[in-house]
Amino acid sequence: MKIDHVHFYVEDAKAWRDWFVRHLGFQVVADSAIPPTFLEKGDDISWKAREDDAFHTCTQVVKSGPIYFLLSSPLLLTSPVAEFLRYHPPGVVDVAFCVENVEQVISLAQMHGAKVLQPIQQHRYGQEYIKWSKIAAWGSLTHTLIERKREGDERARGARGAREVGEAGEVGEVGEERVNGQLLLSSSSSSSSSSSWFTAIDHIVLNVDAGNLEYAVAWYENILNFQGQQTFNIQTARSALHSQVMISRNGDVQLPINEPASANSQIQEFLNVNRGPGIQHIALRTRNIIHAIAQFRASGLSLLPVSKGYYSQVRQRKGLPLSIKELDTIAQQEILVDWQEETFFGSKKNITPLLLQIFTQPIFGQPTFFFEFIERRYQAQGFGEGNFRALFAAIENEQIKRGSLG
């Protein structure tokens, strides 16, 4: 399993397309004023608009390396995006996963009571066979599940006689909402770009209501076969949260799930403003976070400041795997630093794995969704509690500024 793409519902898709290009160096893949269809052509992605769709939704697609974001906004009140935005602020509506066998995933999901929003659909595009389905996840979040097979693959050969669904790209309806055409990604090698700042989506964080963490964890274990990795209980004098990191069986998808542990927790503030559970942030992985953040700051991107005294505490920790000069540069950019010594086969590594992280301010003007940028050096895995606590404290400071935390 891996993350295929993420779909945002926003008020102005074109404005947000430009935001991603200007601040994060994304490239525009597709631009249309009607629901989109993506057809693979060679090693790239071509664009085809469905002529029979009403002009109710504007969808833009941007990419950075292997990362694809869909940005949709309403043109008419009949748009499903308009309906979403009447109740929720802008944010993530769908996280799509590539899976090996969509029938098996859907069968397991239904066995455990998941709601299937879109039955399995199938198309053949040239030498590629595509299957996809969509299930309801937590709150208003959905997961599109995509299976892709090439000509010559045994399962693909068996799919030749399967039912085609409408014209190219037409995939039917879910209730009153006509489902958009599917984003079909090219191979990771062809979709990567030397000019891209980002190499992957590192992780996606979900916030759920108090008391629901255990149930959300069980949902992802049962429905999508995730497993628990790390747990965190973060508390200050003012507020607290509980967190469980979930990870796919192949390790390619990391999904931390948070619940509030106090009435004024930053997680509770998110839930109040978002009017329910949802994606709090997406972490984008980069090979050189120092250069990337310098560029993002120059573009005017607003980033979360660290708390006072943070770097004094960092300098006092033992085993800092950075030179004084590099730490000074990191401090200038206000990047969080975390590390720990690891032991393999009884002997300590010569190089200490290192996590470097920084976070944007909420991008939609309300204390909901934000981005994280992360660099993992020397095969750093998982999440550092030091950085988690530093992020928690930094967001608390923003809550105090807003007057939402006493």
CSV table of C-alpha atoms in Angstrom, one decimal:
chain,number,residue,atom,x,y,z
A,1,MET,CA,0.0,0.0,0.0
A,2,LYS,CA,1.1,3.6,-0.7
A,3,ILE,CA,-0.5,7.0,-0.9
A,4,ASP,CA,-1.8,7.7,-4.4
A,5,HIS,CA,-3.1,11.2,-4.0
A,6,VAL,CA,-4.9,13.6,-1.7
A,7,HIS,CA,-8.1,15.5,-2.5
A,8,PHE,CA,-8.8,18.9,-1.0
A,9,TYR,CA,-12.1,20.8,-1.1
A,10,VAL,CA,-11.4,24.6,-1.1
A,11,GLU,CA,-13.2,27.8,-1.9
A,12,ASP,CA,-11.1,28.8,-4.9
A,13,ALA,CA,-9.2,26.0,-6.6
A,14,LYS,CA,-7.3,28.2,-8.9
A,15,ALA,CA,-6.1,30.5,-6.1
A,16,TRP,CA,-4.9,27.4,-4.2
A,17,ARG,CA,-3.3,26.0,-7.3
A,18,ASP,CA,-1.3,29.2,-7.5
A,19,TRP,CA,-0.5,29.0,-3.8
A,20,PHE,CA,1.1,25.6,-4.1
A,21,VAL,CA,3.1,26.7,-7.1
A,22,ARG,CA,4.3,30.0,-5.5
A,23,HIS,CA,5.1,28.8,-2.0
A,24,LEU,CA,6.0,25.1,-2.4
A,25,GLY,CA,7.2,24.8,-6.0
A,26,PHE,CA,4.5,22.4,-7.2
A,27,GLN,CA,3.8,22.0,-10.9
A,28,VAL,CA,0.3,22.3,-12.5
A,29,VAL,CA,-0.8,19.0,-14.0
A,30,ALA,CA,-4.4,19.7,-15.0
A,31,ASP,CA,-6.8,22.6,-15.1
A,32,SER,CA,-10.5,22.3,-15.8
A,33,ALA,CA,-13.8,23.8,-14.9
A,34,ILE,CA,-15.6,20.4,-14.8
A,35,PRO,CA,-15.0,17.2,-12.9
A,36,PRO,CA,-11.7,15.7,-14.1
A,37,THR,CA,-10.6,12.5,-15.7
A,38,PHE,CA,-7.0,11.4,-15.8
A,39,LEU,CA,-5.7,9.2,-18.6
A,40,GLU,CA,-2.2,7.9,-18.6
A,41,LYS,CA,-0.4,8.6,-21.9
A,42,GLY,CA,3.1,7.3,-22.2
A,43,ASP,CA,5.2,8.2,-19.1
A,44,ASP,CA,3.1,11.3,-18.3
A,45,ILE,CA,-0.5,12.2,-17.5
A,46,SER,CA,-2.9,13.6,-20.0
A,47,TRP,CA,-6.1,15.5,-19.3
A,48,LYS,CA,-9.5,14.8,-20.6
A,49,ALA,CA,-12.7,16.6,-19.6
A,50,ARG,CA,-16.0,14.8,-19.5
A,51,GLU,CA,-18.4,16.7,-21.8
A,52,ASP,CA,-21.5,15.4,-20.2
A,53,ASP,CA,-20.8,16.8,-16.7
A,54,ALA,CA,-22.4,20.0,-15.5
A,55,PHE,CA,-20.1,22.9,-14.9
A,56,HIS,CA,-20.5,22.7,-11.1
A,57,THR,CA,-17.0,22.1,-9.9
A,58,CYS,CA,-13.5,23.5,-10.7
A,59,THR,CA,-10.7,21.0,-10.2
A,60,GLN,CA,-7.0,21.8,-10.4
A,61,VAL,CA,-4.2,19.2,-10.0
A,62,VAL,CA,-0.7,19.9,-8.8
A,63,LYS,CA,2.3,17.7,-8.2
A,64,SER,CA,5.7,17.7,-6.7
A,65,GLY,CA,7.8,14.6,-7.6
A,66,PRO,CA,5.5,11.6,-6.8
A,67,ILE,CA,3.0,13.8,-4.7
A,68,TYR,CA,-0.3,14.6,-6.3
A,69,PHE,CA,-2.9,17.0,-4.8
A,70,LEU,CA,-6.4,17.5,-6.3
A,71,LEU,CA,-8.0,20.9,-5.5
A,72,SER,CA,-11.7,21.3,-6.0
A,73,SER,CA,-14.0,24.3,-5.5
A,74,PRO,CA,-17.6,24.9,-6.3
A,75,LEU,CA,-18.9,26.8,-9.3
A,76,LEU,CA,-22.6,26.2,-8.5
A,77,LEU,CA,-24.4,25.5,-5.3
A,78,THR,CA,-25.2,22.0,-6.6
A,79,SER,CA,-21.5,21.1,-6.4
A,80,PRO,CA,-20.7,18.5,-3.8
A,81,VAL,CA,-17.8,20.8,-2.7
A,82,ALA,CA,-20.4,23.5,-1.9
A,83,GLU,CA,-22.3,21.1,0.2
A,84,PHE,CA,-19.1,20.1,2.1
A,85,LEU,CA,-18.1,23.7,2.7
A,86,ARG,CA,-21.5,24.7,4.1
A,87,TYR,CA,-20.6,22.5,7.0
A,88,HIS,CA,-16.8,22.2,7.2
A,89,PRO,CA,-13.9,24.6,6.6
A,90,PRO,CA,-11.7,23.9,3.6
A,91,GLY,CA,-9.5,20.8,4.0
A,92,VAL,CA,-8.8,17.2,3.0
A,93,VAL,CA,-11.9,15.2,1.9
A,94,ASP,CA,-10.2,12.0,0.5
A,95,VAL,CA,-6.9,10.2,1.0
A,96,ALA,CA,-6.4,7.7,-1.9
A,97,PHE,CA,-4.3,4.6,-1.5
A,98,CYS,CA,-2.8,2.3,-4.1
A,99,VAL,CA,-3.5,-1.4,-3.1
A,100,GLU,CA,-2.5,-4.7,-4.5
A,101,ASN,CA,-6.0,-6.2,-4.7
A,102,VAL,CA,-8.9,-3.9,-4.4
A,103,GLU,CA,-11.4,-6.8,-4.3
A,104,GLN,CA,-9.7,-8.2,-1.2
A,105,VAL,CA,-9.5,-4.8,0.5
A,106,ILE,CA,-13.2,-4.1,-0.2
A,107,SER,CA,-14.2,-7.6,0.9
A,108,LEU,CA,-12.3,-7.2,4.2
A,109,ALA,CA,-13.8,-3.7,4.7
A,110,GLN,CA,-17.4,-5.0,4.2
A,111,MET,CA,-16.7,-7.9,6.5
A,112,HIS,CA,-15.9,-5.4,9.3
A,113,GLY,CA,-18.9,-3.1,8.5
A,114,ALA,CA,-17.2,-0.4,6.4
A,115,LYS,CA,-19.6,1.7,4.2
A,116,VAL,CA,-18.7,1.3,0.5
A,117,LEU,CA,-19.6,4.7,-1.2
A,118,GLN,CA,-18.6,3.5,-4.7
A,119,PRO,CA,-18.6,-0.1,-5.9
A,120,ILE,CA,-15.6,-1.4,-7.7
A,121,GLN,CA,-15.1,0.3,-11.1
A,122,GLN,CA,-12.8,-0.9,-13.8
A,123,HIS,CA,-11.3,0.6,-17.0
A,124,ARG,CA,-8.7,-0.4,-19.5
A,125,TYR,CA,-6.4,2.4,-20.6
A,126,GLY,CA,-4.0,1.1,-23.3
A,127,GLN,CA,-1.9,-1.6,-21.7
A,128,GLU,CA,-3.0,-0.7,-18.1
A,129,TYR,CA,-6.0,-2.0,-16.2
A,130,ILE,CA,-7.4,0.2,-13.5
A,131,LYS,CA,-9.8,-0.8,-10.7
A,132,TRP,CA,-11.0,1.5,-7.9
A,133,SER,CA,-13.5,1.9,-5.2
A,134,LYS,CA,-14.3,4.3,-2.4
A,135,ILE,CA,-15.1,3.7,1.3
A,136,ALA,CA,-16.3,6.0,4.1
A,137,ALA,CA,-13.5,6.5,6.7
A,138,TRP,CA,-13.6,8.5,9.9
A,139,GLY,CA,-15.9,11.5,10.0
A,140,SER,CA,-16.3,13.1,6.6
A,141,LEU,CA,-13.0,11.6,5.4
A,142,THR,CA,-13.1,9.0,2.6
A,143,HIS,CA,-10.5,6.6,1.1
A,144,THR,CA,-10.4,5.9,-2.6
A,145,LEU,CA,-8.7,2.5,-3.2
A,146,ILE,CA,-6.9,2.0,-6.5
A,147,GLU,CA,-5.4,-1.1,-8.1
A,148,ARG,CA,-3.4,-0.8,-11.2
A,149,LYS,CA,-2.1,-3.7,-13.3
A,150,ARG,CA,0.0,-3.8,-16.5
A,151,GLU,CA,-0.5,-5.8,-19.7
A,152,GLY,CA,0.9,-9.4,-19.2
A,153,ASP,CA,0.1,-9.4,-15.5
A,154,GLU,CA,-2.1,-12.5,-14.7
A,155,ARG,CA,-4.7,-10.6,-12.8
A,156,ALA,CA,-4.8,-8.0,-15.6
A,157,ARG,CA,-5.4,-10.7,-18.3
A,158,GLY,CA,-8.3,-11.9,-16.2
A,159,ALA,CA,-9.8,-8.5,-16.2
A,160,ARG,CA,-10.2,-8.1,-20.0
A,161,GLY,CA,-13.7,-9.4,-20.0
A,162,ALA,CA,-14.8,-7.3,-17.0
A,163,ARG,CA,-17.6,-4.7,-17.3
A,164,GLU,CA,-16.7,-1.3,-18.6
A,165,VAL,CA,-18.4,1.5,-16.8
A,166,GLY,CA,-19.7,4.3,-19.1
A,167,GLU,CA,-17.5,6.3,-21.3
A,168,ALA,CA,-13.8,6.8,-20.6
A,169,GLY,CA,-13.6,8.3,-17.2
A,170,GLU,CA,-17.2,8.0,-16.2
A,171,VAL,CA,-17.6,6.2,-13.0
A,172,GLY,CA,-21.2,6.6,-12.0
A,173,GLU,CA,-22.7,8.3,-9.0
A,174,VAL,CA,-22.7,8.0,-5.2
A,175,GLY,CA,-26.0,9.3,-4.0
A,176,GLU,CA,-26.4,12.8,-5.5
A,177,GLU,CA,-22.7,13.2,-6.0
A,178,ARG,CA,-21.3,12.3,-9.4
A,179,VAL,CA,-17.9,10.7,-8.7
A,180,ASN,CA,-14.9,12.4,-10.4
A,181,GLY,CA,-12.7,10.5,-12.8
A,182,GLN,CA,-9.8,8.7,-11.2
A,183,LEU,CA,-6.3,10.0,-11.0
A,184,LEU,CA,-4.0,7.5,-12.6
A,185,LEU,CA,-0.4,8.0,-11.7
A,186,SER,CA,2.6,7.2,-13.8
A,187,SER,CA,5.4,5.1,-12.3
A,188,SER,CA,7.4,6.6,-9.5
A,189,SER,CA,10.4,6.9,-11.6
A,190,SER,CA,8.7,8.9,-14.3
A,191,SER,CA,6.7,11.1,-11.9
A,192,SER,CA,9.8,12.2,-9.9
A,193,SER,CA,11.5,15.4,-10.7
A,194,SER,CA,14.9,16.7,-10.0
A,195,SER,CA,13.5,20.2,-9.5
A,196,SER,CA,11.0,19.0,-6.8
A,197,TRP,CA,11.5,19.9,-3.2
A,198,PHE,CA,9.7,16.8,-2.0
A,199,THR,CA,10.3,13.1,-2.3
A,200,ALA,CA,7.2,11.6,-0.7
A,201,ILE,CA,4.3,12.1,1.7
A,202,ASP,CA,5.9,11.1,4.9
A,203,HIS,CA,2.7,10.8,7.0
A,204,ILE,CA,-0.8,12.1,7.4
A,205,VAL,CA,-2.3,12.9,10.8
A,206,LEU,CA,-6.0,12.3,11.7
A,207,ASN,CA,-7.7,14.0,14.6
A,208,VAL,CA,-10.7,12.2,16.3
A,209,ASP,CA,-13.1,13.0,19.1
A,210,ALA,CA,-12.2,12.3,22.7
A,211,GLY,CA,-12.8,8.6,23.5
A,212,ASN,CA,-12.7,7.6,19.9
A,213,LEU,CA,-8.9,6.9,19.5
A,214,GLU,CA,-9.3,3.2,20.4
A,215,TYR,CA,-12.1,2.8,17.9
A,216,ALA,CA,-10.3,4.7,15.1
A,217,VAL,CA,-7.2,2.5,15.7
A,218,ALA,CA,-9.4,-0.6,15.5
A,219,TRP,CA,-11.0,0.6,12.3
A,220,TYR,CA,-7.7,1.1,10.5
A,221,GLU,CA,-6.5,-2.3,11.8
A,222,ASN,CA,-9.5,-4.2,10.7
A,223,ILE,CA,-10.5,-2.3,7.5
A,224,LEU,CA,-7.1,-1.5,6.0
A,225,ASN,CA,-4.8,-3.9,7.9
A,226,PHE,CA,-2.7,-1.2,9.6
A,227,GLN,CA,-0.8,-1.9,12.7
A,228,GLY,CA,0.3,0.2,15.7
A,229,GLN,CA,3.8,1.6,15.8
A,230,GLN,CA,4.2,4.2,18.6
A,231,THR,CA,2.1,5.8,21.2
A,232,PHE,CA,2.4,9.3,22.8
A,233,ASN,CA,0.8,10.9,25.7
A,234,ILE,CA,1.7,14.6,25.6
A,235,GLN,CA,0.7,16.9,28.5
A,236,THR,CA,1.6,20.4,29.6
A,237,ALA,CA,0.2,22.5,32.5
A,238,ARG,CA,-2.5,23.7,30.1
A,239,SER,CA,-3.7,20.8,27.9
A,240,ALA,CA,-3.0,17.3,26.7
A,241,LEU,CA,-3.5,14.8,23.9
A,242,HIS,CA,-3.1,11.0,23.2
A,243,SER,CA,-1.7,9.8,20.0
A,244,GLN,CA,-1.3,6.4,18.3
A,245,VAL,CA,0.9,6.0,15.2
A,246,MET,CA,-0.6,3.5,12.7
A,247,ILE,CA,1.5,2.1,9.8
A,248,SER,CA,0.6,0.0,6.8
A,249,ARG,CA,2.0,-3.5,6.7
A,250,ASN,CA,4.6,-2.6,4.1
A,251,GLY,CA,5.6,0.4,6.1
A,252,ASP,CA,4.9,2.9,3.3
A,253,VAL,CA,2.0,4.7,4.9
A,254,GLN,CA,2.2,6.3,8.3
A,255,LEU,CA,-1.0,7.6,10.0
A,256,PRO,CA,-0.8,9.1,13.4
A,257,ILE,CA,-4.2,9.4,15.1
A,258,ASN,CA,-4.8,12.0,17.8
A,259,GLU,CA,-7.5,12.5,20.4
A,260,PRO,CA,-7.8,15.4,22.9
A,261,ALA,CA,-7.1,14.6,26.5
A,262,SER,CA,-8.3,17.9,27.9
A,263,ALA,CA,-11.3,20.2,27.1
A,264,ASN,CA,-9.1,23.0,25.8
A,265,SER,CA,-6.6,20.8,23.9
A,266,GLN,CA,-5.4,22.0,20.5
A,267,ILE,CA,-7.0,18.8,19.1
A,268,GLN,CA,-10.3,19.7,20.6
A,269,GLU,CA,-10.0,23.2,19.1
A,270,PHE,CA,-9.5,21.6,15.7
A,271,LEU,CA,-12.5,19.3,16.2
A,272,ASN,CA,-14.7,22.3,17.1
A,273,VAL,CA,-13.6,24.5,14.2
A,274,ASN,CA,-13.7,21.6,11.7
A,275,ARG,CA,-17.0,20.4,13.0
A,276,GLY,CA,-15.8,16.9,13.5
A,277,PRO,CA,-12.8,14.6,12.9
A,278,GLY,CA,-10.5,15.3,10.0
A,279,ILE,CA,-7.0,15.5,8.7
A,280,GLN,CA,-4.9,17.8,10.8
A,281,HIS,CA,-1.8,17.9,8.7
A,282,ILE,CA,0.2,16.3,6.0
A,283,ALA,CA,4.0,15.9,6.3
A,284,LEU,CA,6.0,16.3,3.1
A,285,ARG,CA,9.5,14.7,3.1
A,286,THR,CA,12.5,16.6,1.7
A,287,ARG,CA,16.1,15.7,1.2
A,288,ASN,CA,17.4,19.2,2.3
A,289,ILE,CA,15.1,20.9,4.7
A,290,ILE,CA,17.4,23.8,5.4
A,291,HIS,CA,17.5,24.9,1.8
A,292,ALA,CA,13.8,24.2,1.3
A,293,ILE,CA,12.7,26.2,4.3
A,294,ALA,CA,14.9,29.1,3.3
A,295,GLN,CA,13.2,29.1,-0.1
A,296,PHE,CA,9.7,28.8,1.4
A,297,ARG,CA,10.3,31.7,3.7
A,298,ALA,CA,11.5,33.8,0.8
A,299,SER,CA,8.2,33.1,-0.9
A,300,GLY,CA,6.3,34.5,2.0
A,301,LEU,CA,5.1,31.2,3.5
A,302,SER,CA,4.1,31.6,7.2
A,303,LEU,CA,5.8,29.0,9.4
A,304,LEU,CA,5.2,28.1,13.1
A,305,PRO,CA,7.8,29.7,15.4
A,306,VAL,CA,9.4,27.5,18.0
A,307,SER,CA,9.1,28.3,21.7
A,308,LYS,CA,11.7,30.4,23.5
A,309,GLY,CA,14.6,28.5,24.9
A,310,TYR,CA,14.1,25.5,22.6
A,311,TYR,CA,17.6,25.6,21.1
A,312,SER,CA,19.2,26.1,24.5
A,313,GLN,CA,17.6,22.8,25.5
A,314,VAL,CA,18.8,21.1,22.3
A,315,ARG,CA,22.4,22.2,22.9
A,316,GLN,CA,22.3,20.7,26.4
A,317,ARG,CA,21.2,17.3,25.2
A,318,LYS,CA,23.9,14.6,24.9
A,319,GLY,CA,25.0,13.2,21.5
A,320,LEU,CA,23.9,16.1,19.3
A,321,PRO,CA,24.7,14.8,15.8
A,322,LEU,CA,25.2,18.2,14.2
A,323,SER,CA,28.0,20.7,14.0
A,324,ILE,CA,27.7,24.0,15.8
A,325,LYS,CA,27.5,25.8,12.5
A,326,GLU,CA,24.8,23.6,11.1
A,327,LEU,CA,22.7,23.8,14.3
A,328,ASP,CA,23.0,27.6,14.1
A,329,THR,CA,21.7,27.5,10.6
A,330,ILE,CA,18.8,25.2,11.7
A,331,ALA,CA,18.0,27.5,14.6
A,332,GLN,CA,17.9,30.5,12.2
A,333,GLN,CA,15.3,28.7,10.2
A,334,GLU,CA,13.5,27.5,13.4
A,335,ILE,CA,13.6,23.8,12.5
A,336,LEU,CA,12.9,21.3,15.2
A,337,VAL,CA,15.7,18.7,15.9
A,338,ASP,CA,15.3,15.2,17.5
A,339,TRP,CA,17.6,12.2,17.6
A,340,GLN,CA,18.3,9.0,19.6
A,341,GLU,CA,21.0,6.4,19.7
A,342,GLU,CA,20.0,3.1,18.2
A,343,THR,CA,21.6,-0.3,18.6
A,344,PHE,CA,21.8,-3.0,16.0
A,345,PHE,CA,23.2,-6.5,16.7
A,346,GLY,CA,24.5,-5.3,20.0
A,347,SER,CA,26.8,-2.5,18.7
A,348,LYS,CA,26.1,1.2,18.4
A,349,LYS,CA,25.9,2.9,15.1
A,350,ASN,CA,28.5,5.4,14.2
A,351,ILE,CA,25.9,7.7,12.8
A,352,THR,CA,22.8,8.7,14.8
A,353,PRO,CA,19.5,8.9,13.0
A,354,LEU,CA,18.2,12.4,13.0
A,355,LEU,CA,14.7,14.0,12.5
A,356,LEU,CA,14.4,17.6,11.3
A,357,GLN,CA,10.9,19.0,11.2
A,358,ILE,CA,9.0,22.3,10.8
A,359,PHE,CA,5.3,23.2,10.5
A,360,THR,CA,3.4,25.9,8.7
A,361,GLN,CA,0.7,28.0,10.3
A,362,PRO,CA,-2.8,26.8,9.4
A,363,ILE,CA,-3.1,27.5,5.7
A,364,PHE,CA,-6.8,28.1,5.5
A,365,GLY,CA,-7.1,31.0,8.0
A,366,GLN,CA,-8.6,28.8,10.7
A,367,PRO,CA,-6.9,26.6,13.3
A,368,THR,CA,-7.4,23.4,11.2
A,369,PHE,CA,-5.2,22.1,8.5
A,370,PHE,CA,-1.4,22.8,8.2
A,371,PHE,CA,1.6,21.2,6.5
A,372,GLU,CA,4.8,19.7,8.0
A,373,PHE,CA,8.1,19.5,6.3
A,374,ILE,CA,10.4,16.7,7.4
A,375,GLU,CA,13.9,15.4,6.6
A,376,ARG,CA,14.9,12.0,7.9
A,377,ARG,CA,18.7,11.6,8.0
A,378,TYR,CA,20.6,8.4,8.4
A,379,GLN,CA,17.5,6.2,8.0
A,380,ALA,CA,15.6,7.8,10.9
A,381,GLN,CA,12.4,6.0,11.6
A,382,GLY,CA,9.2,6.7,13.5
A,383,PHE,CA,8.6,9.9,15.4
A,384,GLY,CA,10.7,11.7,18.1
A,385,GLU,CA,8.9,12.6,21.3
A,386,GLY,CA,11.0,15.7,21.7
A,387,ASN,CA,9.8,17.2,18.5
A,388,PHE,CA,6.2,16.1,19.2
A,389,ARG,CA,6.3,18.0,22.5
A,390,ALA,CA,7.9,21.0,20.9
A,391,LEU,CA,5.2,21.1,18.3
A,392,PHE,CA,2.5,20.7,21.0
A,393,ALA,CA,4.1,23.7,22.9
A,394,ALA,CA,4.3,25.8,19.7
A,395,ILE,CA,0.7,25.3,18.9
A,396,GLU,CA,-0.3,26.0,22.5
A,397,ASN,CA,1.5,29.4,22.1
A,398,GLU,CA,-0.6,30.1,19.0
A,399,GLN,CA,-3.8,29.1,21.0
A,400,ILE,CA,-2.8,31.6,23.6
A,401,LYS,CA,-2.4,34.3,21.0
A,402,ARG,CA,-5.9,33.5,19.7
A,403,GLY,CA,-7.3,33.5,23.2
A,404,SER,CA,-8.5,29.9,22.9
A,405,LEU,CA,-6.3,28.6,25.7
A,406,GLY,CA,-6.3,30.2,29.2
